[in-house]
Each structure stands twice: as C-alpha cells, then as structure tokens.
Tab-separated table of N, CA and C in Angstrom:
chain	number	residue	atom	x	y	z
A	27	UNK	N	-9.050	5.296	-11.021
A	27	UNK	CA	-10.066	6.246	-10.675
A	27	UNK	C	-9.574	7.642	-11.025
A	28	UNK	N	-10.509	8.361	-11.450
A	28	UNK	CA	-10.076	9.706	-11.785
A	28	UNK	C	-10.089	10.597	-10.562
A	29	UNK	N	-9.476	11.677	-10.690
A	29	UNK	CA	-9.267	12.584	-9.556
A	29	UNK	C	-10.583	13.165	-9.026
A	30	UNK	N	-11.514	13.464	-9.889
A	30	UNK	CA	-12.801	14.005	-9.466
A	30	UNK	C	-13.538	13.015	-8.578
A	31	UNK	N	-13.517	11.771	-9.013
A	31	UNK	CA	-14.209	10.740	-8.263
A	31	UNK	C	-13.569	10.568	-6.894
A	32	UNK	N	-12.252	10.629	-6.830
A	32	UNK	CA	-11.522	10.494	-5.553
A	32	UNK	C	-11.848	11.657	-4.627
A	33	UNK	N	-11.916	12.853	-5.176
A	33	UNK	CA	-12.237	14.021	-4.362
A	33	UNK	C	-13.646	13.878	-3.789
A	34	UNK	N	-14.575	13.451	-4.671
A	34	UNK	CA	-15.950	13.289	-4.212
A	34	UNK	C	-16.043	12.206	-3.139
A	35	UNK	N	-15.325	11.118	-3.295
A	35	UNK	CA	-15.328	10.043	-2.320
A	35	UNK	C	-14.762	10.524	-0.988
A	36	UNK	N	-13.666	11.274	-1.017
A	36	UNK	CA	-13.100	11.825	0.225
A	36	UNK	C	-14.053	12.828	0.863
A	37	UNK	N	-14.677	13.622	0.036
A	37	UNK	CA	-15.640	14.598	0.547
A	37	UNK	C	-16.823	13.881	1.188
A	38	UNK	N	-17.284	12.820	0.535
A	38	UNK	CA	-18.405	12.047	1.110
A	38	UNK	C	-18.004	11.394	2.431
A	39	UNK	N	-16.798	10.858	2.483
A	39	UNK	CA	-16.323	10.254	3.737
A	39	UNK	C	-16.266	11.290	4.853
A	40	UNK	N	-15.717	12.468	4.531
A	40	UNK	CA	-15.609	13.548	5.529
A	40	UNK	C	-17.004	13.993	5.976
A	41	UNK	N	-17.907	14.111	5.019
A	41	UNK	CA	-19.272	14.501	5.341
A	41	UNK	C	-19.946	13.438	6.221
A	42	UNK	N	-19.734	12.180	5.913
A	42	UNK	CA	-20.303	11.090	6.716
A	42	UNK	C	-19.696	11.110	8.116
A	43	UNK	N	-18.388	11.348	8.212
A	43	UNK	CA	-17.728	11.422	9.521
A	43	UNK	C	-18.321	12.567	10.336
A	44	UNK	N	-18.489	13.751	9.708
A	44	UNK	CA	-19.087	14.895	10.413
A	44	UNK	C	-20.522	14.577	10.842
A	45	UNK	N	-21.240	13.914	9.968
A	45	UNK	CA	-22.617	13.541	10.274
A	45	UNK	C	-22.668	12.577	11.462
A	46	UNK	N	-21.778	11.585	11.471
A	46	UNK	CA	-21.713	10.650	12.612
A	46	UNK	C	-21.356	11.376	13.899
A	47	UNK	N	-20.378	12.308	13.805
A	47	UNK	CA	-19.961	13.064	14.989
A	47	UNK	C	-21.117	13.933	15.501
A	48	UNK	N	-21.832	14.560	14.550
A	48	UNK	CA	-22.964	15.397	14.922
A	48	UNK	C	-24.049	14.551	15.586
A	49	UNK	N	-24.301	13.381	14.999
A	49	UNK	CA	-25.298	12.480	15.570
A	49	UNK	C	-24.860	11.994	16.951
A	50	UNK	N	-23.588	11.680	17.089
A	50	UNK	CA	-23.037	11.237	18.376
A	50	UNK	C	-23.171	12.337	19.433
A	51	UNK	N	-22.845	13.569	19.045
A	51	UNK	CA	-22.984	14.699	19.982
A	51	UNK	C	-24.452	14.902	20.365
A	52	UNK	N	-25.348	14.803	19.392
A	52	UNK	CA	-26.761	14.963	19.665
A	52	UNK	C	-27.248	13.884	20.644
A	53	UNK	N	-26.820	12.647	20.445
A	53	UNK	CA	-27.196	11.545	21.343
A	53	UNK	C	-26.643	11.787	22.745
A	54	UNK	N	-25.393	12.269	22.808
A	54	UNK	CA	-24.794	12.571	24.100
A	54	UNK	C	-25.601	13.665	24.805
A	55	UNK	N	-25.985	14.720	24.092
A	55	UNK	CA	-26.795	15.805	24.663
A	55	UNK	C	-28.155	15.284	25.144
A	56	UNK	N	-28.758	14.416	24.339
A	56	UNK	CA	-30.045	13.842	24.736
A	56	UNK	C	-29.906	12.993	26.011
A	57	UNK	N	-28.848	12.221	26.085
A	57	UNK	CA	-28.618	11.413	27.290
A	57	UNK	C	-28.382	12.287	28.515
A	58	UNK	N	-27.652	13.385	28.324
A	58	UNK	CA	-27.444	14.324	29.431
A	58	UNK	C	-28.770	14.941	29.872
A	59	UNK	N	-29.619	15.272	28.911
A	59	UNK	CA	-30.933	15.813	29.246
A	59	UNK	C	-31.781	14.778	29.991
A	60	UNK	N	-31.698	13.536	29.535
A	60	UNK	CA	-32.438	12.470	30.223
A	60	UNK	C	-31.971	12.374	31.666
A	61	UNK	N	-30.669	12.387	31.876
A	61	UNK	CA	-30.122	12.305	33.232
A	61	UNK	C	-30.580	13.502	34.071
A	62	UNK	N	-30.469	14.709	33.486
A	62	UNK	CA	-30.840	15.940	34.196
A	62	UNK	C	-32.317	15.921	34.586
A	63	UNK	N	-33.188	15.611	33.622
A	63	UNK	CA	-34.624	15.646	33.899
A	63	UNK	C	-35.064	14.502	34.806
A	64	UNK	N	-34.395	13.375	34.720
A	64	UNK	CA	-34.689	12.266	35.640
A	64	UNK	C	-34.342	12.675	37.065
A	65	UNK	N	-33.191	13.321	37.223
A	65	UNK	CA	-32.784	13.788	38.549
A	65	UNK	C	-33.777	14.832	39.070
A	66	UNK	N	-34.163	15.773	38.213
A	66	UNK	CA	-35.134	16.803	38.606
A	66	UNK	C	-36.478	16.171	38.985
A	67	UNK	N	-36.910	15.191	38.201
A	67	UNK	CA	-38.168	14.517	38.499
A	67	UNK	C	-38.106	13.830	39.860
A	68	UNK	N	-36.989	13.136	40.134
A	68	UNK	CA	-36.842	12.457	41.423
A	68	UNK	C	-36.859	13.457	42.585
A	69	UNK	N	-36.193	14.595	42.396
A	69	UNK	CA	-36.204	15.634	43.430
A	69	UNK	C	-37.629	16.146	43.668
A	70	UNK	N	-38.365	16.357	42.580
A	70	UNK	CA	-39.735	16.847	42.710
A	70	UNK	C	-40.633	15.809	43.382
A	71	UNK	N	-40.438	14.551	43.031
A	71	UNK	CA	-41.229	13.490	43.660
A	71	UNK	C	-40.959	13.462	45.163
A	72	UNK	N	-39.695	13.576	45.542
A	72	UNK	CA	-39.355	13.594	46.970
A	72	UNK	C	-39.981	14.807	47.658
A	73	UNK	N	-39.922	15.953	47.008
A	73	UNK	CA	-40.503	17.166	47.579
A	73	UNK	C	-42.016	17.026	47.713
A	74	UNK	N	-42.656	16.480	46.702
A	74	UNK	CA	-44.105	16.275	46.738
A	74	UNK	C	-44.477	15.315	47.853
A	75	UNK	N	-43.707	14.238	48.007
A	75	UNK	CA	-43.981	13.282	49.084
A	75	UNK	C	-43.840	13.951	50.449
A	76	UNK	N	-42.806	14.774	50.612
A	76	UNK	CA	-42.623	15.498	51.868
A	76	UNK	C	-43.775	16.458	52.135
A	77	UNK	N	-44.180	17.173	51.085
A	77	UNK	CA	-45.301	18.103	51.235
A	77	UNK	C	-46.605	17.358	51.530
A	78	UNK	N	-46.773	16.195	50.919
A	78	UNK	CA	-47.984	15.408	51.170
A	78	UNK	C	-48.018	14.932	52.620
A	79	UNK	N	-46.867	14.512	53.145
A	79	UNK	CA	-46.804	14.088	54.548
A	79	UNK	C	-47.090	15.267	55.472
A	80	UNK	N	-46.500	16.418	55.167
A	80	UNK	CA	-46.730	17.614	55.982
A	80	UNK	C	-48.201	18.022	55.904
A	81	UNK	N	-48.770	17.948	54.726
A	81	UNK	CA	-50.185	18.295	54.554
A	81	UNK	C	-51.064	17.342	55.366
A	82	UNK	N	-50.749	16.068	55.302
A	82	UNK	CA	-51.525	15.077	56.052
A	82	UNK	C	-51.427	15.338	57.555
A	83	UNK	N	-50.226	15.647	58.031
A	83	UNK	CA	-50.043	15.941	59.455
A	83	UNK	C	-50.833	17.196	59.848
A	84	UNK	N	-50.794	18.205	58.995
A	84	UNK	CA	-51.546	19.434	59.283
A	84	UNK	C	-53.049	19.182	59.260
A	85	UNK	N	-53.498	18.332	58.352
A	85	UNK	CA	-54.922	17.989	58.310
A	85	UNK	C	-55.341	17.292	59.608
A	86	UNK	N	-54.507	16.363	60.082
A	86	UNK	CA	-54.822	15.667	61.327
A	86	UNK	C	-54.833	16.648	62.499
A	87	UNK	N	-53.851	17.533	62.541
A	87	UNK	CA	-53.801	18.535	63.608
A	87	UNK	C	-55.021	19.454	63.538
A	88	UNK	N	-55.421	19.793	62.316
A	88	UNK	CA	-56.585	20.651	62.121
A	88	UNK	C	-57.851	19.957	62.637
A	89	UNK	N	-57.978	18.668	62.389
A	89	UNK	CA	-59.134	17.908	62.874
A	89	UNK	C	-59.150	17.916	64.396
A	90	UNK	N	-57.980	17.685	65.008
A	90	UNK	CA	-57.888	17.685	66.466
A	90	UNK	C	-58.257	19.055	67.022
A	91	UNK	N	-57.724	20.105	66.408
A	91	UNK	CA	-58.002	21.457	66.889
A	91	UNK	C	-59.480	21.822	66.724
A	92	UNK	N	-60.082	21.403	65.629
A	92	UNK	CA	-61.517	21.674	65.450
A	92	UNK	C	-62.347	20.941	66.503
A	93	UNK	N	-61.954	19.699	66.789
A	93	UNK	CA	-62.661	18.930	67.815
A	93	UNK	C	-62.498	19.600	69.172
A	94	UNK	N	-61.295	20.041	69.490
A	94	UNK	CA	-61.059	20.733	70.753
A	94	UNK	C	-61.862	22.033	70.813
A	95	UNK	N	-61.933	22.736	69.694
A	95	UNK	CA	-62.704	23.984	69.646
A	95	UNK	C	-64.175	23.702	69.946
A	96	UNK	N	-64.709	22.658	69.339
A	96	UNK	CA	-66.114	22.319	69.580
A	96	UNK	C	-66.340	21.963	71.051
A	97	UNK	N	-65.422	21.187	71.618
A	97	UNK	CA	-65.547	20.801	73.030
A	97	UNK	C	-65.469	22.033	73.929
A	98	UNK	N	-64.532	22.920	73.648
A	98	UNK	CA	-64.401	24.132	74.454
A	98	UNK	C	-65.627	25.045	74.300
A	99	UNK	N	-66.189	25.091	73.104
A	99	UNK	CA	-67.403	25.892	72.898
A	99	UNK	C	-68.554	25.320	73.724
A	100	UNK	N	-68.671	23.991	73.764
A	100	UNK	CA	-69.713	23.355	74.582
A	100	UNK	C	-69.494	23.658	76.060
A	101	UNK	N	-68.242	23.571	76.502
A	101	UNK	CA	-67.932	23.869	77.905
A	101	UNK	C	-68.260	25.322	78.240
A	102	UNK	N	-67.924	26.220	77.314
A	102	UNK	CA	-68.203	27.635	77.539
A	102	UNK	C	-69.708	27.874	77.626
A	103	UNK	N	-70.469	27.268	76.736
A	103	UNK	CA	-71.920	27.408	76.789
A	103	UNK	C	-72.459	26.886	78.120
A	104	UNK	N	-71.948	25.739	78.546
A	104	UNK	CA	-72.397	25.176	79.815
A	104	UNK	C	-72.021	26.102	80.977
A	105	UNK	N	-70.798	26.630	80.938
A	105	UNK	CA	-70.360	27.537	82.005
A	105	UNK	C	-71.231	28.796	82.037
A	106	UNK	N	-71.584	29.309	80.859
A	106	UNK	CA	-72.463	30.476	80.806
A	106	UNK	C	-73.837	30.139	81.384
A	107	UNK	N	-74.317	28.946	81.090
A	107	UNK	CA	-75.607	28.508	81.620
A	107	UNK	C	-75.553	28.418	83.138
A	108	UNK	N	-74.521	27.774	83.647
A	108	UNK	CA	-74.367	27.636	85.101
A	108	UNK	C	-74.223	29.006	85.741
A	109	UNK	N	-73.452	29.869	85.143
A	109	UNK	CA	-73.285	31.223	85.659
A	109	UNK	C	-74.635	31.938	85.699
A	110	UNK	N	-75.418	31.747	84.656
A	110	UNK	CA	-76.742	32.351	84.618
A	110	UNK	C	-77.636	31.825	85.729
A	111	UNK	N	-77.509	30.541	86.059
A	111	UNK	CA	-78.302	29.965	87.146
A	111	UNK	C	-77.964	30.612	88.476
A	112	UNK	N	-76.696	30.902	88.667
A	112	UNK	CA	-76.275	31.463	89.950
A	112	UNK	C	-76.394	32.981	90.003
A	113	UNK	N	-76.612	33.580	88.861
A	113	UNK	CA	-76.875	35.018	88.850
A	113	UNK	C	-78.326	35.279	89.245
A	114	UNK	N	-79.236	34.462	88.760
A	114	UNK	CA	-80.657	34.588	89.078
A	114	UNK	C	-81.144	33.238	89.579
A	115	UNK	N	-82.135	33.258	90.463
A	115	UNK	CA	-82.605	31.982	91.006
A	115	UNK	C	-83.495	31.235	90.025
A	116	UNK	N	-83.822	31.825	88.891
A	116	UNK	CA	-84.570	31.134	87.869
A	116	UNK	C	-86.067	31.261	88.028
A	117	UNK	N	-86.559	31.656	89.181
A	117	UNK	CA	-88.001	31.767	89.398
A	117	UNK	C	-88.409	33.233	89.396
A	118	UNK	N	-87.908	33.971	90.348
A	118	UNK	CA	-88.294	35.374	90.472
A	118	UNK	C	-87.413	36.294	89.648
A	119	UNK	N	-86.289	35.791	89.187
A	119	UNK	CA	-85.385	36.620	88.414
A	119	UNK	C	-84.481	37.462	89.278
A	120	UNK	N	-84.548	37.268	90.576
A	120	UNK	CA	-83.691	38.059	91.452
A	120	UNK	C	-82.371	37.343	91.667
A	121	UNK	N	-81.301	38.097	91.861
A	121	UNK	CA	-79.985	37.475	92.057
A	121	UNK	C	-79.950	36.647	93.331
A	122	UNK	N	-79.239	35.517	93.234
A	122	UNK	CA	-79.083	34.648	94.396
A	122	UNK	C	-78.030	35.213	95.328
A	123	UNK	N	-76.990	35.745	94.746
A	123	UNK	CA	-75.912	36.258	95.578
A	123	UNK	C	-74.712	35.336	95.490
A	124	UNK	N	-74.121	35.043	96.622
A	124	UNK	CA	-72.886	34.279	96.679
A	124	UNK	C	-73.202	32.791	96.635
A	125	UNK	N	-72.452	32.066	95.850
A	125	UNK	CA	-72.583	30.619	95.785
A	125	UNK	C	-71.951	30.048	97.049
A	126	UNK	N	-72.682	29.193	97.731
A	126	UNK	CA	-72.202	28.673	99.012
A	126	UNK	C	-71.323	27.432	98.857
A	127	UNK	N	-71.484	26.687	97.781
A	127	UNK	CA	-70.716	25.455	97.603
A	127	UNK	C	-69.313	25.785	97.096
A	128	UNK	N	-68.285	25.431	97.855
A	128	UNK	CA	-66.923	25.784	97.438
A	128	UNK	C	-66.473	25.042	96.184
A	129	UNK	N	-67.000	23.851	95.896
A	129	UNK	CA	-66.579	23.118	94.710
A	129	UNK	C	-67.086	23.763	93.429
A	130	UNK	N	-68.069	24.654	93.537
A	130	UNK	CA	-68.537	25.383	92.362
A	130	UNK	C	-67.740	26.658	92.126
A	131	UNK	N	-66.865	27.001	93.080
A	131	UNK	CA	-66.023	28.191	92.954
A	131	UNK	C	-64.563	27.805	93.189
A	132	UNK	N	-63.964	27.075	92.271
A	132	UNK	CA	-62.586	26.616	92.481
A	132	UNK	C	-61.569	27.744	92.469
A	133	UNK	N	-61.942	28.908	91.950
A	133	UNK	CA	-60.991	30.021	91.875
A	133	UNK	C	-60.759	30.653	93.244
A	134	UNK	N	-61.626	30.368	94.212
A	134	UNK	CA	-61.422	30.894	95.559
A	134	UNK	C	-60.799	29.805	96.421
A	135	UNK	N	-59.649	30.086	96.955
A	135	UNK	CA	-58.935	29.118	97.784
A	135	UNK	C	-59.552	29.095	99.178
A	136	UNK	N	-59.827	27.913	99.680
A	136	UNK	CA	-60.335	27.767	101.046
A	136	UNK	C	-59.149	27.754	102.005
A	137	UNK	N	-59.254	28.483	103.073
A	137	UNK	CA	-58.202	28.514	104.078
A	137	UNK	C	-58.394	27.316	105.008
A	138	UNK	N	-57.346	26.566	105.278
A	138	UNK	CA	-57.496	25.419	106.189
A	138	UNK	C	-57.829	25.929	107.604
A	139	UNK	N	-58.719	25.196	108.232
A	139	UNK	CA	-59.097	25.585	109.592
A	139	UNK	C	-58.851	24.414	110.544
A	140	UNK	N	-58.684	24.743	111.804
A	140	UNK	CA	-58.445	23.712	112.807
A	140	UNK	C	-59.737	23.141	113.362
A	141	UNK	N	-60.845	23.811	113.107
A	141	UNK	CA	-62.115	23.311	113.628
A	141	UNK	C	-62.655	22.228	112.709
A	142	UNK	N	-63.394	21.304	113.303
A	142	UNK	CA	-63.950	20.201	112.539
A	142	UNK	C	-65.275	20.644	111.928
A	143	UNK	N	-65.614	20.088	110.792
A	143	UNK	CA	-66.902	20.396	110.200
A	143	UNK	C	-68.045	19.898	111.074
A	144	UNK	N	-69.213	20.498	110.952
A	144	UNK	CA	-70.361	20.153	111.778
A	144	UNK	C	-70.823	18.720	111.580
A	145	UNK	N	-70.737	18.236	110.342
A	145	UNK	CA	-71.230	16.887	110.101
A	145	UNK	C	-70.383	15.836	110.801
A	146	UNK	N	-69.221	16.222	111.272
A	146	UNK	CA	-68.374	15.280	111.996
A	146	UNK	C	-68.526	15.493	113.503
A	147	UNK	N	-69.652	15.991	113.915
A	147	UNK	CA	-69.893	16.276	115.328
A	147	UNK	C	-69.938	15.042	116.185
A	148	UNK	N	-70.092	13.886	115.543
A	148	UNK	CA	-70.146	12.671	116.343
A	148	UNK	C	-68.810	12.344	116.966
A	149	UNK	N	-67.736	12.954	116.453
A	149	UNK	CA	-66.406	12.732	117.041
A	149	UNK	C	-66.253	13.749	118.163
A	150	UNK	N	-65.857	13.246	119.295
A	150	UNK	CA	-65.730	14.139	120.441
A	150	UNK	C	-64.544	15.061	120.275
A	151	UNK	N	-64.730	16.321	120.599
A	151	UNK	CA	-63.630	17.279	120.528
A	151	UNK	C	-63.240	17.664	121.928
A	152	UNK	N	-62.014	17.929	122.139
A	152	UNK	CA	-61.487	18.232	123.454
A	152	UNK	C	-61.365	19.683	123.678
C-alpha cells in the first residue's frame, strides 16, 4: 500500500472513531434529558394530583358553606318575620310591647323562684 492510501485509511478510522464518540455522547445526553424530563413530569403529575385533591376538598367545603349560608339566610328571614309579629300585633299596627312567653326570649335569663307556678296549684303548699 502506498503511503497516501495509508494516511487516508488512518484519517478515515480517526474520523469514524470521532463520529462514534460524538454519537455516543449525543445518545448519553439524550438519555440524561429523558431521565430529567421524566423526573420533572412525575413531579408535576404528583403536584397536579395534590392540587386536584385540594381543589376537590375546597369545592366540597364551598358546597357545605353555601348550604349553611342558605340555611342561615332562611333562619334570619324567619327571625325577622317573628320579630315583626311581636313588634306589631298585625291587625291595628300598634306595638304589642313585651313578649310574655319566656321561651321566645332565650336571651333573658329567668331567675329561679321558690314559689310554685299557678298551674301546679293542685299541690298543697305549706
């Protein structure tokens, strides 16, 4: 073989070796990227699942709170109606005054007394 041919053959071998090394490095980089992005994807999936659970819990809490709000609004309307009944007698429009039934005024504490109620008059008192 002549010297030119040998030089070209060595040059081709070196070029092929560099090409293989470059290809090997590129494959290694691609595999590292696959690993990195797979890990990132898994982290994002976990985060999304956590956020979805939190969102679902908040939605349920929101439903409960809305239901409670509606119930409280109904109670308030009823309380306003009852208050209106006791402010006016409903016929003449004049105020009734003080509500006599203690169970309708729970905010006023009744003082315990030693005397018996009138309806229990059938029991003899000493």
